[in-house]
Coordinates of C-alpha atoms in Angstrom, one line a residue:
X1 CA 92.9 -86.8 108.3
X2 CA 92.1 -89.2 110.5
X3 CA 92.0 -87.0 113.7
X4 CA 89.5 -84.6 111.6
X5 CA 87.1 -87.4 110.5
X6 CA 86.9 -88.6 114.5
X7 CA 86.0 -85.1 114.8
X8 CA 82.8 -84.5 112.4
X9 CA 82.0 -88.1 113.9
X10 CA 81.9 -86.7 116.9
X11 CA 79.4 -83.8 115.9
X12 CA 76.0 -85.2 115.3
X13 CA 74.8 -81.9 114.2
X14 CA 77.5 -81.5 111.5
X15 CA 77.5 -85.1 110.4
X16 CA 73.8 -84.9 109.9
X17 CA 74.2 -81.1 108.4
X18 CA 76.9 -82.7 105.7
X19 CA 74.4 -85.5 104.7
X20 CA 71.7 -82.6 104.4
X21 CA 74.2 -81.6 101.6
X22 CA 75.5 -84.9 99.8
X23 CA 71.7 -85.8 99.4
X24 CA 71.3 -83.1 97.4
X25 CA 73.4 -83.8 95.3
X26 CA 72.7 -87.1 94.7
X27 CA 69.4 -85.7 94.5
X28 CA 70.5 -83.3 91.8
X29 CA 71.8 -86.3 89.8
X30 CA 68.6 -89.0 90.8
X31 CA 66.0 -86.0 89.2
X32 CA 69.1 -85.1 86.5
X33 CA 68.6 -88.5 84.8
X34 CA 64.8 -89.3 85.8
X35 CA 63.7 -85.7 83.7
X36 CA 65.8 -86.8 80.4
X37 CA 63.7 -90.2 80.5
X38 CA 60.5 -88.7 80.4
X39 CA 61.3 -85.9 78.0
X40 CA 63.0 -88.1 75.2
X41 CA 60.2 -88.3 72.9
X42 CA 59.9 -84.2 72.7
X43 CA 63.4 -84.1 72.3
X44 CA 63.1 -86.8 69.5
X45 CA 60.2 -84.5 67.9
X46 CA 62.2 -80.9 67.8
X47 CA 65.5 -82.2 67.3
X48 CA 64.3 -85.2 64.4
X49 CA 66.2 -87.8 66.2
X50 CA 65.9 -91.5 65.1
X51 CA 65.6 -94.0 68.1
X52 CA 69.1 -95.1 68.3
X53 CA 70.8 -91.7 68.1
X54 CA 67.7 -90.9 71.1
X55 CA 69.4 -93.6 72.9
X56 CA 72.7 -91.9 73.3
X57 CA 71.6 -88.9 75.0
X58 CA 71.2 -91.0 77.6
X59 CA 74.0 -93.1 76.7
X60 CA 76.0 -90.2 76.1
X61 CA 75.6 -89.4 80.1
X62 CA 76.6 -93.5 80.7
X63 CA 79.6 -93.7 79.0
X64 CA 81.0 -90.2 80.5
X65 CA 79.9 -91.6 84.0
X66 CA 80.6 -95.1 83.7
X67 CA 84.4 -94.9 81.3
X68 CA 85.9 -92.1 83.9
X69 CA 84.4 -94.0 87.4
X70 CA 87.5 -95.8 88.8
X71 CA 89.4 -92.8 88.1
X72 CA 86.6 -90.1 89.7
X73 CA 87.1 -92.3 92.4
X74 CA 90.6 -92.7 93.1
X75 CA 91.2 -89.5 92.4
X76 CA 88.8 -88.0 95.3
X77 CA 91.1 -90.5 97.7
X78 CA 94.6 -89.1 96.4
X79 CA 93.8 -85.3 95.7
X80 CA 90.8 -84.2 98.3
X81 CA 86.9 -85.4 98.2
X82 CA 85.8 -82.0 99.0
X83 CA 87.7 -80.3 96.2
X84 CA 86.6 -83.0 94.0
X85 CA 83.1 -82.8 95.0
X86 CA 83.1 -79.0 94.4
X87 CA 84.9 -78.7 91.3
X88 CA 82.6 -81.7 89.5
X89 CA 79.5 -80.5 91.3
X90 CA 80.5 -77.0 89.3
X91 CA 80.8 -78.8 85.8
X92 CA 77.9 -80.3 86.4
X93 CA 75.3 -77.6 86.8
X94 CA 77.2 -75.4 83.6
X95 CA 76.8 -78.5 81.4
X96 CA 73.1 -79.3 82.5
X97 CA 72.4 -75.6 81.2
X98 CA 74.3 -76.2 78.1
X99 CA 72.1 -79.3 77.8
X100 CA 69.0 -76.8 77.3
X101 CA 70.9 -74.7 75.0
X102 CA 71.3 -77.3 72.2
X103 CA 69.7 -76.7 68.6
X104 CA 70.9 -80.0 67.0
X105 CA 71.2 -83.5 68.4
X106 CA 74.8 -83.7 68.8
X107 CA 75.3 -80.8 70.6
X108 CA 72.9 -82.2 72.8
X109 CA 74.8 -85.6 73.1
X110 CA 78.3 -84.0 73.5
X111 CA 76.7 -81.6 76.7
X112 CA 75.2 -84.8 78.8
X113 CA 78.6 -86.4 78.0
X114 CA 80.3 -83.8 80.3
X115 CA 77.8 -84.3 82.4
X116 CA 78.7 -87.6 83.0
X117 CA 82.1 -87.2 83.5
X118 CA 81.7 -84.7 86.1
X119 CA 78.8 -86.6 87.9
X120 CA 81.7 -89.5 87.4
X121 CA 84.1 -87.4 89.8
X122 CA 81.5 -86.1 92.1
X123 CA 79.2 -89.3 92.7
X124 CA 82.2 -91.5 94.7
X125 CA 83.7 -88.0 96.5
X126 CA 80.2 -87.4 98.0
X127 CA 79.8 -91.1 98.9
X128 CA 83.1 -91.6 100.2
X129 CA 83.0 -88.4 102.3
X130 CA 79.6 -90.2 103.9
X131 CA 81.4 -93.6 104.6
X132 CA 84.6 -91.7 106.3
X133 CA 82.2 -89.1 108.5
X134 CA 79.9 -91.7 109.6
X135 CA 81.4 -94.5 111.5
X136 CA 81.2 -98.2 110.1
X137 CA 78.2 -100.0 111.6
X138 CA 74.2 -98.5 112.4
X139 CA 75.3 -95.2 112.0
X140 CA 76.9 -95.5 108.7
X141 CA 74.1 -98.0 107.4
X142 CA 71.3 -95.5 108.3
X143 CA 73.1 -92.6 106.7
X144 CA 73.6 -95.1 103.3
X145 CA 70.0 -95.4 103.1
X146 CA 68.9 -92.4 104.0
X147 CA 71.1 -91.5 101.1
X148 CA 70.1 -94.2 98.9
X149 CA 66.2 -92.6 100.0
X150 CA 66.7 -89.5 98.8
X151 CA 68.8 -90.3 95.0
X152 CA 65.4 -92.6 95.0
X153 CA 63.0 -89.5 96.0
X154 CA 64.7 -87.7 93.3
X155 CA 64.7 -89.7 90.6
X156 CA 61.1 -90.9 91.1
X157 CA 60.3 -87.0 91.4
X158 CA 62.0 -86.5 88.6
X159 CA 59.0 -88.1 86.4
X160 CA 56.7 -85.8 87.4
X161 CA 58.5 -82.7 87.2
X162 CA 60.1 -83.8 84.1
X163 CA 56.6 -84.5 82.9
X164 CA 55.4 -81.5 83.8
X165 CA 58.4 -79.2 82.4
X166 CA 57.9 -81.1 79.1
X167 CA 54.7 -79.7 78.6
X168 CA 56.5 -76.5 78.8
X169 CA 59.9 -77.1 76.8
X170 CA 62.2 -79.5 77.0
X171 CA 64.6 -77.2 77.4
X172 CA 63.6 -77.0 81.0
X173 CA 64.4 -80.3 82.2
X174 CA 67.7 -78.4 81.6
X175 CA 67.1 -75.7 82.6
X176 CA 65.4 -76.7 85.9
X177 CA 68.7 -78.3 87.5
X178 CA 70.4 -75.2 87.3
X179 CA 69.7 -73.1 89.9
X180 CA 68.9 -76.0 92.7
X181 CA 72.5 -77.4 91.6
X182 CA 74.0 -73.4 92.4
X183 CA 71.9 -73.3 95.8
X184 CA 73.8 -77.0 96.6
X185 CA 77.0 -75.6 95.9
X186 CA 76.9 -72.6 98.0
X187 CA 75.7 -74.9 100.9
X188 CA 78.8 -77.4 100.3
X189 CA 81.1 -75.3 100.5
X190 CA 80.0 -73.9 103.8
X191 CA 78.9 -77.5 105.5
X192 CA 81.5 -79.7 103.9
X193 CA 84.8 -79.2 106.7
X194 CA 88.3 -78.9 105.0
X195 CA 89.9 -81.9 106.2
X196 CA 92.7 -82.1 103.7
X197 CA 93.5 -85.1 101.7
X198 CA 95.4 -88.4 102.5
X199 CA 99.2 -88.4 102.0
X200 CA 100.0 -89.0 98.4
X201 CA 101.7 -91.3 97.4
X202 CA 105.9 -90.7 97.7
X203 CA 105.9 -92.6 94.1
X204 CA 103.3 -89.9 92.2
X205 CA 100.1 -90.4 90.4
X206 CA 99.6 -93.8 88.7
X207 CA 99.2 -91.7 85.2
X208 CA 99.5 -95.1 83.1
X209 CA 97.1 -96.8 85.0
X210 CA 94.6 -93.8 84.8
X211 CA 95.3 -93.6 81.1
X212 CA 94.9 -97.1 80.5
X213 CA 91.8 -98.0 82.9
X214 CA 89.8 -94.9 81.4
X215 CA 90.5 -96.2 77.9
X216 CA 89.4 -99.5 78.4
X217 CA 85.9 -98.4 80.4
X218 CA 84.9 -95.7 77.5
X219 CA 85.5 -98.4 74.6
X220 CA 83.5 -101.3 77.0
X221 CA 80.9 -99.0 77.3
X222 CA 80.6 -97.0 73.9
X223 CA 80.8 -101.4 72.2
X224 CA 77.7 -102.1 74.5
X225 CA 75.7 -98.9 74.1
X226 CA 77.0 -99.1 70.2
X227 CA 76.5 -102.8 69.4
X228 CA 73.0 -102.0 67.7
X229 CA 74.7 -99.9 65.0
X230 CA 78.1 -101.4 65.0
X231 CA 77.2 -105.1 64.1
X232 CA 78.7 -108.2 65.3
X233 CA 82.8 -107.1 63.8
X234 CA 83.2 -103.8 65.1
X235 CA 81.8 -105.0 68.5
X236 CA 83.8 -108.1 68.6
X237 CA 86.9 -105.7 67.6
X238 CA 86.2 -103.1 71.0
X239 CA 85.4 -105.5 73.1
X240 CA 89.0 -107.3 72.4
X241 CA 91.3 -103.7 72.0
X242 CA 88.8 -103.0 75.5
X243 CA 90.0 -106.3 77.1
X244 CA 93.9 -105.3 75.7
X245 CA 93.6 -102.4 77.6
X246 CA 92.4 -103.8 80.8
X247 CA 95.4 -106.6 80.7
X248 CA 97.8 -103.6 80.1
X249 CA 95.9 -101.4 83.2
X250 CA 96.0 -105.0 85.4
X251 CA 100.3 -105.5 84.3
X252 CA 100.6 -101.9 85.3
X253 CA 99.0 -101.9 88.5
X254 CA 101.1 -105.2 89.4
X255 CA 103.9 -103.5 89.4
X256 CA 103.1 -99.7 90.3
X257 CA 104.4 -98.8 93.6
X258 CA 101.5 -96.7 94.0
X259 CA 98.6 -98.0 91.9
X260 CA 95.7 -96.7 90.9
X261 CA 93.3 -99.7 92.0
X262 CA 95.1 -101.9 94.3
X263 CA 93.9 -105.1 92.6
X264 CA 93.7 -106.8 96.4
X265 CA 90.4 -105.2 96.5
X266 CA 88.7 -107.5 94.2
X267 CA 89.5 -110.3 96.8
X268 CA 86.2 -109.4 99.2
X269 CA 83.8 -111.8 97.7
X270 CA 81.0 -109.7 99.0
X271 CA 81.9 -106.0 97.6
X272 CA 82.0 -108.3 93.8
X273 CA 79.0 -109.9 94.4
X274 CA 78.0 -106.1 95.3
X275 CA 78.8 -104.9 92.2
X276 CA 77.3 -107.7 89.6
X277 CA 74.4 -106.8 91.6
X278 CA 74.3 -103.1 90.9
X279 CA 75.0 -104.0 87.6
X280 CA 72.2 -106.3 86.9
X281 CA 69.8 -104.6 88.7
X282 CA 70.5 -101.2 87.3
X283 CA 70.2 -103.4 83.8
X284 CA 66.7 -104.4 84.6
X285 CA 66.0 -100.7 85.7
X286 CA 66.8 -98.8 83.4
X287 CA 65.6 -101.4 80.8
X288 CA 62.3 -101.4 82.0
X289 CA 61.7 -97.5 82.1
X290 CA 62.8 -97.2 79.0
X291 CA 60.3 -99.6 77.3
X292 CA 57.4 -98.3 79.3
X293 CA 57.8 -94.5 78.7
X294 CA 58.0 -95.0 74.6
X295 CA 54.9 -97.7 75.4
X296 CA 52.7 -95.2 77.3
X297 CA 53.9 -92.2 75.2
X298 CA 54.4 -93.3 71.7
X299 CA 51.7 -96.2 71.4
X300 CA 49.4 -95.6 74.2
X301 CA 49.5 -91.2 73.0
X302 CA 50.0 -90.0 77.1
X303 CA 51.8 -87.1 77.7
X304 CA 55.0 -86.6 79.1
X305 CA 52.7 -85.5 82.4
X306 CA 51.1 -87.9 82.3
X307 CA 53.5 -90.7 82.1
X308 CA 55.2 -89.1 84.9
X309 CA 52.4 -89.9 87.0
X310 CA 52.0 -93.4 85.9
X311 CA 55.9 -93.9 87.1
X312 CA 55.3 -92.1 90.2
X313 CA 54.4 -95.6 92.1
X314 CA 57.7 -96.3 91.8
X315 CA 58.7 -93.7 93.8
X316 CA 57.5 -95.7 97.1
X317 CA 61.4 -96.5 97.4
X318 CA 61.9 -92.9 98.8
X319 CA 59.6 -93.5 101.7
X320 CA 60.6 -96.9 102.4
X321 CA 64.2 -97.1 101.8
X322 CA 65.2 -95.0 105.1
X323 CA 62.0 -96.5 107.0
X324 CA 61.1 -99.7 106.6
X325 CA 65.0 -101.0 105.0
X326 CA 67.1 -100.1 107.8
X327 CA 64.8 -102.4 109.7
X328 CA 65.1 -105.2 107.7
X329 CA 68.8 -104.8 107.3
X330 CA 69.0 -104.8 111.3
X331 CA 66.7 -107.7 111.7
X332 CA 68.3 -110.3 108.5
X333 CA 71.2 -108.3 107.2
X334 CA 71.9 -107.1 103.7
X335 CA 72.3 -110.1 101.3
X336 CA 68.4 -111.6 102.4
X337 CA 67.0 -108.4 101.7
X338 CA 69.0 -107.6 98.4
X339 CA 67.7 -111.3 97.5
X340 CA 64.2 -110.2 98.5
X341 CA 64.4 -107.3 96.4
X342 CA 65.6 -109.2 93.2
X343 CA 62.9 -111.5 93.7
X344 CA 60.2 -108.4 93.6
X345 CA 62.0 -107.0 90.5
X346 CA 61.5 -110.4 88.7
X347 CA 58.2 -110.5 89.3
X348 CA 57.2 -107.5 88.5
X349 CA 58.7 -107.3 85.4
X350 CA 56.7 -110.5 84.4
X351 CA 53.4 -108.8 85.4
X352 CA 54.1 -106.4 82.9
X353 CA 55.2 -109.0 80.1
X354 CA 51.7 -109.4 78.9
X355 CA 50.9 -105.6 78.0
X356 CA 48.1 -105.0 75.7
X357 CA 47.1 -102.3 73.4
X358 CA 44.4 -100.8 76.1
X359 CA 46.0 -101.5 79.4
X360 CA 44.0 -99.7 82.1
X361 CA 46.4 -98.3 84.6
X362 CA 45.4 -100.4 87.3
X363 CA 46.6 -103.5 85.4
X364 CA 49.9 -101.7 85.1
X365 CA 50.0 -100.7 89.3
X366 CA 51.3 -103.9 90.4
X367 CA 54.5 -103.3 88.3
X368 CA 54.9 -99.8 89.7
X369 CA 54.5 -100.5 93.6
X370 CA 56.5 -103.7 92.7
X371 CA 59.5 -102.0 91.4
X372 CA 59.9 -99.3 94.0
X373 CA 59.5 -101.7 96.9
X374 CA 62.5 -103.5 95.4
X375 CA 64.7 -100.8 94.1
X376 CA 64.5 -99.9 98.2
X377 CA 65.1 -103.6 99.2
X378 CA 68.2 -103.3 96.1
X379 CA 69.9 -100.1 96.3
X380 CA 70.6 -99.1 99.8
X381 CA 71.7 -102.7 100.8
X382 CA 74.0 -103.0 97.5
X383 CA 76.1 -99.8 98.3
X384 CA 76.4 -101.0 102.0
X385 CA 77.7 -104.4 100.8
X386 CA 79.8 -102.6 98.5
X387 CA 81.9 -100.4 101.1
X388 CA 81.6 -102.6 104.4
X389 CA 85.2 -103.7 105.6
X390 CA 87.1 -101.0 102.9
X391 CA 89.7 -98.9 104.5
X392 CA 89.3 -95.7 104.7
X393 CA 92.2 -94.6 102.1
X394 CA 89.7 -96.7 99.4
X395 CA 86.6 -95.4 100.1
X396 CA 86.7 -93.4 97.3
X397 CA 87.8 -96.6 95.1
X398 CA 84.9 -99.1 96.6
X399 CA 82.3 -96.2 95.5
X400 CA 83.8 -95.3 92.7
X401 CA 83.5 -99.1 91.4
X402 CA 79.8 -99.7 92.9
X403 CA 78.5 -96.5 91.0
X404 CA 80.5 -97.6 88.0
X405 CA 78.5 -100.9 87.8
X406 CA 75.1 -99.3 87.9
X407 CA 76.3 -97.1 85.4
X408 CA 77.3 -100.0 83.2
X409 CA 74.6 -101.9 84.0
X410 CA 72.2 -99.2 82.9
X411 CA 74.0 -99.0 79.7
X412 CA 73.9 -102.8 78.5
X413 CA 70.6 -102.8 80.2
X414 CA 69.7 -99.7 77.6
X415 CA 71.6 -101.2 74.6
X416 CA 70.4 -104.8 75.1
X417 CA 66.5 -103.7 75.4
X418 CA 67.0 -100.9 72.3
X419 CA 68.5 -104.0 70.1
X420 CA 66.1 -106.9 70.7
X421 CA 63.0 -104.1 70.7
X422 CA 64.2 -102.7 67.0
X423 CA 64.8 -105.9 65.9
X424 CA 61.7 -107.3 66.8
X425 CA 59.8 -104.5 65.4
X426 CA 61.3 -104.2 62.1
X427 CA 59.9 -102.3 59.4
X428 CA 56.3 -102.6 60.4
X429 CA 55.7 -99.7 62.4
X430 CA 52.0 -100.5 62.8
X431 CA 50.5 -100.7 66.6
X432 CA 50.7 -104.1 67.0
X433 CA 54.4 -104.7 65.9
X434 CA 55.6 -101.9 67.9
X435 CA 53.4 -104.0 71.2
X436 CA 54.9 -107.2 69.9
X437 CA 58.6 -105.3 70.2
X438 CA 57.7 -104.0 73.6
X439 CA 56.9 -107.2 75.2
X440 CA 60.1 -108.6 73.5
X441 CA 62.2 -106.1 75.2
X442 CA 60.5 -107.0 78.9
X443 CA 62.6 -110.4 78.4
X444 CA 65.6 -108.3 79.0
X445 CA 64.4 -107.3 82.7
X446 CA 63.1 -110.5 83.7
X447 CA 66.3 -112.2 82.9
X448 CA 68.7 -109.7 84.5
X449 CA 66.9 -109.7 88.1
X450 CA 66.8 -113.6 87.4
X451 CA 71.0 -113.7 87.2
X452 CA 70.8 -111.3 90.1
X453 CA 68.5 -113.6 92.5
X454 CA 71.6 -116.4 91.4
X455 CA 73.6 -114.2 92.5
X456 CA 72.6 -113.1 95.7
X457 CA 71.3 -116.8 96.8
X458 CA 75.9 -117.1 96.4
X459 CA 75.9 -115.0 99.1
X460 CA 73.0 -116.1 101.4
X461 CA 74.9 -120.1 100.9
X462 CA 78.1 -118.5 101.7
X463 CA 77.3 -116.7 104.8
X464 CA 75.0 -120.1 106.0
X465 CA 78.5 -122.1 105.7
X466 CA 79.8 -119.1 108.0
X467 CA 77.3 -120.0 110.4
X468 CA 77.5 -123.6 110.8

């Protein structure tokens, strides 16, 4: 394995050719998600689905993504990243068509659940196949955010088209993935080298500890996504049978020869501090797109195109995340320029706190350019912080456990916002209640990039002590 990876290292053209690839696909998933945002209040209409069962198709996605994560991960180190990346990218383009196919709301739910699973096992195989071709340093930092540029460029894309397809049907913000997600196949399988897989393990597969993690992750997330419709008892209840399960997983994995997560990982204070910050940051998000498509489409009356295009500022990440990042990673390493980036998303969030009734657009810009110039100062940096110093044999692991704390993070960021915006709404479903509930929500936002700047700023003391 080894002697293979030296060797794509050593090909710039193929190394470069196989990033071609993986960006597509992360593409594929960035637009995926980014087209279901902007067409939720269509599917709402057709489908008659009340705002928390609307949450869940894209919850439905989060919880596939986010409860089978570790495992997706783990599994593309023991059994083959390639086959893995195939086999889930495959899943994932029949069960986006499914997605178009649905006539009731459950059906719907039950096809982007699949989809998340498979985009679970494919996300951390294509990211672990980048951090193993590309060696650690420059090289592998430039191809991270030229990665992180392009998942970006497809999600902030993603608004537009989706906008655009909505106008059309809903159906084709299905429909749309398809045949790009066929075209990506056929070109992985041709520019993504058979290398093998590592050795497996002598002792087997850590079955108990898959079992046991996955259990834990899908009840975690379905109690936060949930917690709106559950009440305080069944929450309480999950969240403790969630918290069994992840002492029984932890036991196991003490004493598994071969272990599913070796829990040593968790040691590297930076790849946690990495992940709280994916998770918070994703939070904020997600949080914040949410409240600002049903503010511009269901009080405000703007199309689905037309919302798009409002969002599009955002997508200034795309252009500056492998341009003007890579520089400011070289010049004041990652943890100043994830701290910058938290410190953008705060205030930008708070610009938009005060939205009125008649908000031109050009009160609503600052927010926009604000949030994509830190989602490029964020997400690059995080998943470099997240996978610098990991062996090569946990590559796999490190991204599976980044992408499963955005995926988290994005659904308590969803559930938390959905809760305090219905409850401060209420009944009264007149212009001015549904504003009030709105701003409410933006609290949610302002306070997650707020823990994240605490965050970070651990970081920036720690590595100052380093220095003295």
């Amino acid at each position: 394995m080894k002697a293979n990876v030296q060797s794509i290292q050593s090909s710039g053209k193929l190394s470069w050719g196989l990033l071609f690839v993986l960006c597509g696909a992360i593409f594929l998933e960035g637009i995926d998600v980014s087209m279901i945002g902007v067409a939720l209040p269509s599917i709402r209409a057709e489908l008659g689905m009340s705002t928390s069962s609307l949450q869940w198709v894209v919850s439905a996605y989060v919880l596939g993504y986010g409860g089978f994560m570790l495992l997706g991960g783990r599994a593309a180190d023991l059994f083959g990243r390639r086959k893995m990346f195939l086999v889930w990218l495959t899943i994932f383009f029949v069960f986006s068509g499914f997605g178009g196919l649905s006539t009731e709301g459950w059906m719907l739910i039950a096809a982007r659940f699949v989809t998340g699973i498979s985009a679970a096992f494919m996300t951390p195989a294509g990211l672990s196949i980048i951090t193993t071709s590309f060696t650690e340093g420059n090289a592998r930092n430039k191809a991270l955010l030229v990665y992180a540029g392009t998942a970006a460029a497809g999600f902030s894309l993603g608004l537009v088209v989706g906008g655009v397809l909505s106008e059309i049907s809903w159906r084709w913000v299905f429909y749309g993935p398809v045949l790009f997600a066929f075209v990506i196949l056929l070109a992985a399988i041709r520019l993504i080298p058979v290398s093998g897989r590592l050795e497996a393990p002598a002792q087997g597969f850590d079955l108990a500890g898959a079992t046991s993690i996955t259990a834990a992750m899908l009840l975690l997330v379905y109690s936060v996504v949930e917690f709106s419709n559950l009440g305080w008892s069944w929450t309480i209840g999950l969240l403790a049978c969630s918290a069994l399960l992840f002492g029984i997983f932890a036991t196991i994995e003490r004493r598994s020869a071969s272990p599913l997560v070796r829990l040593g990982i968790f040691a590297a204070s930076s790849l946690v501090r990495a992940n709280l910050g994916a998770m918070l940051f994703a939070g904020s998000f997600f949080g914040f797109q949410f409240v600002t498509v049903l503010y511009l489409q269901e009080l405000r009356g703007w199309s689905s195109f037309e919302t798009g295009l409002a969002l599009l500022a955002v997508g200034v990440d795309s252009i500056l995340a492998p341009t003007l990042t890579p520089k400011l990673v070289h010049r004041f390493g990652n943890i100043p320029v994830i701290f910058g980036g938290f410190c953008l998303a705060a205030v930008a969030y708070a610009l938009f706190l005060p939205i009125g009734l008649n908000w031109t657009y050009a009160a609503m810009f600052p927010t926009m350019i604000l949030t994509g110039i830190a989602f490029s100062l964020t997400y690059g940096p995080l998943t470099i912080a997240a996978t610098d110093g990991i062996s090569e044999e946990e590559q796999g692991l490190a991204g599976g456990l980044l992408n499963t704390s955005f995926q988290f993070g994005a659904a308590l960021g969803l559930a938390v916002v959905t809760a305090i915006q219905i409850g401060a709404t209420g009944s009264d479903k007149s212009p001015q209640a549904m504003l009030d509930g709105y701003r409410t929500a933006m609290i949610v936002p302002i306070a997650a990039s707020i823990l994240g700047i605490g965050i970070t700023a651990l970081g920036i003391r720690k590595r100052s002590k380093k220095n003295m």
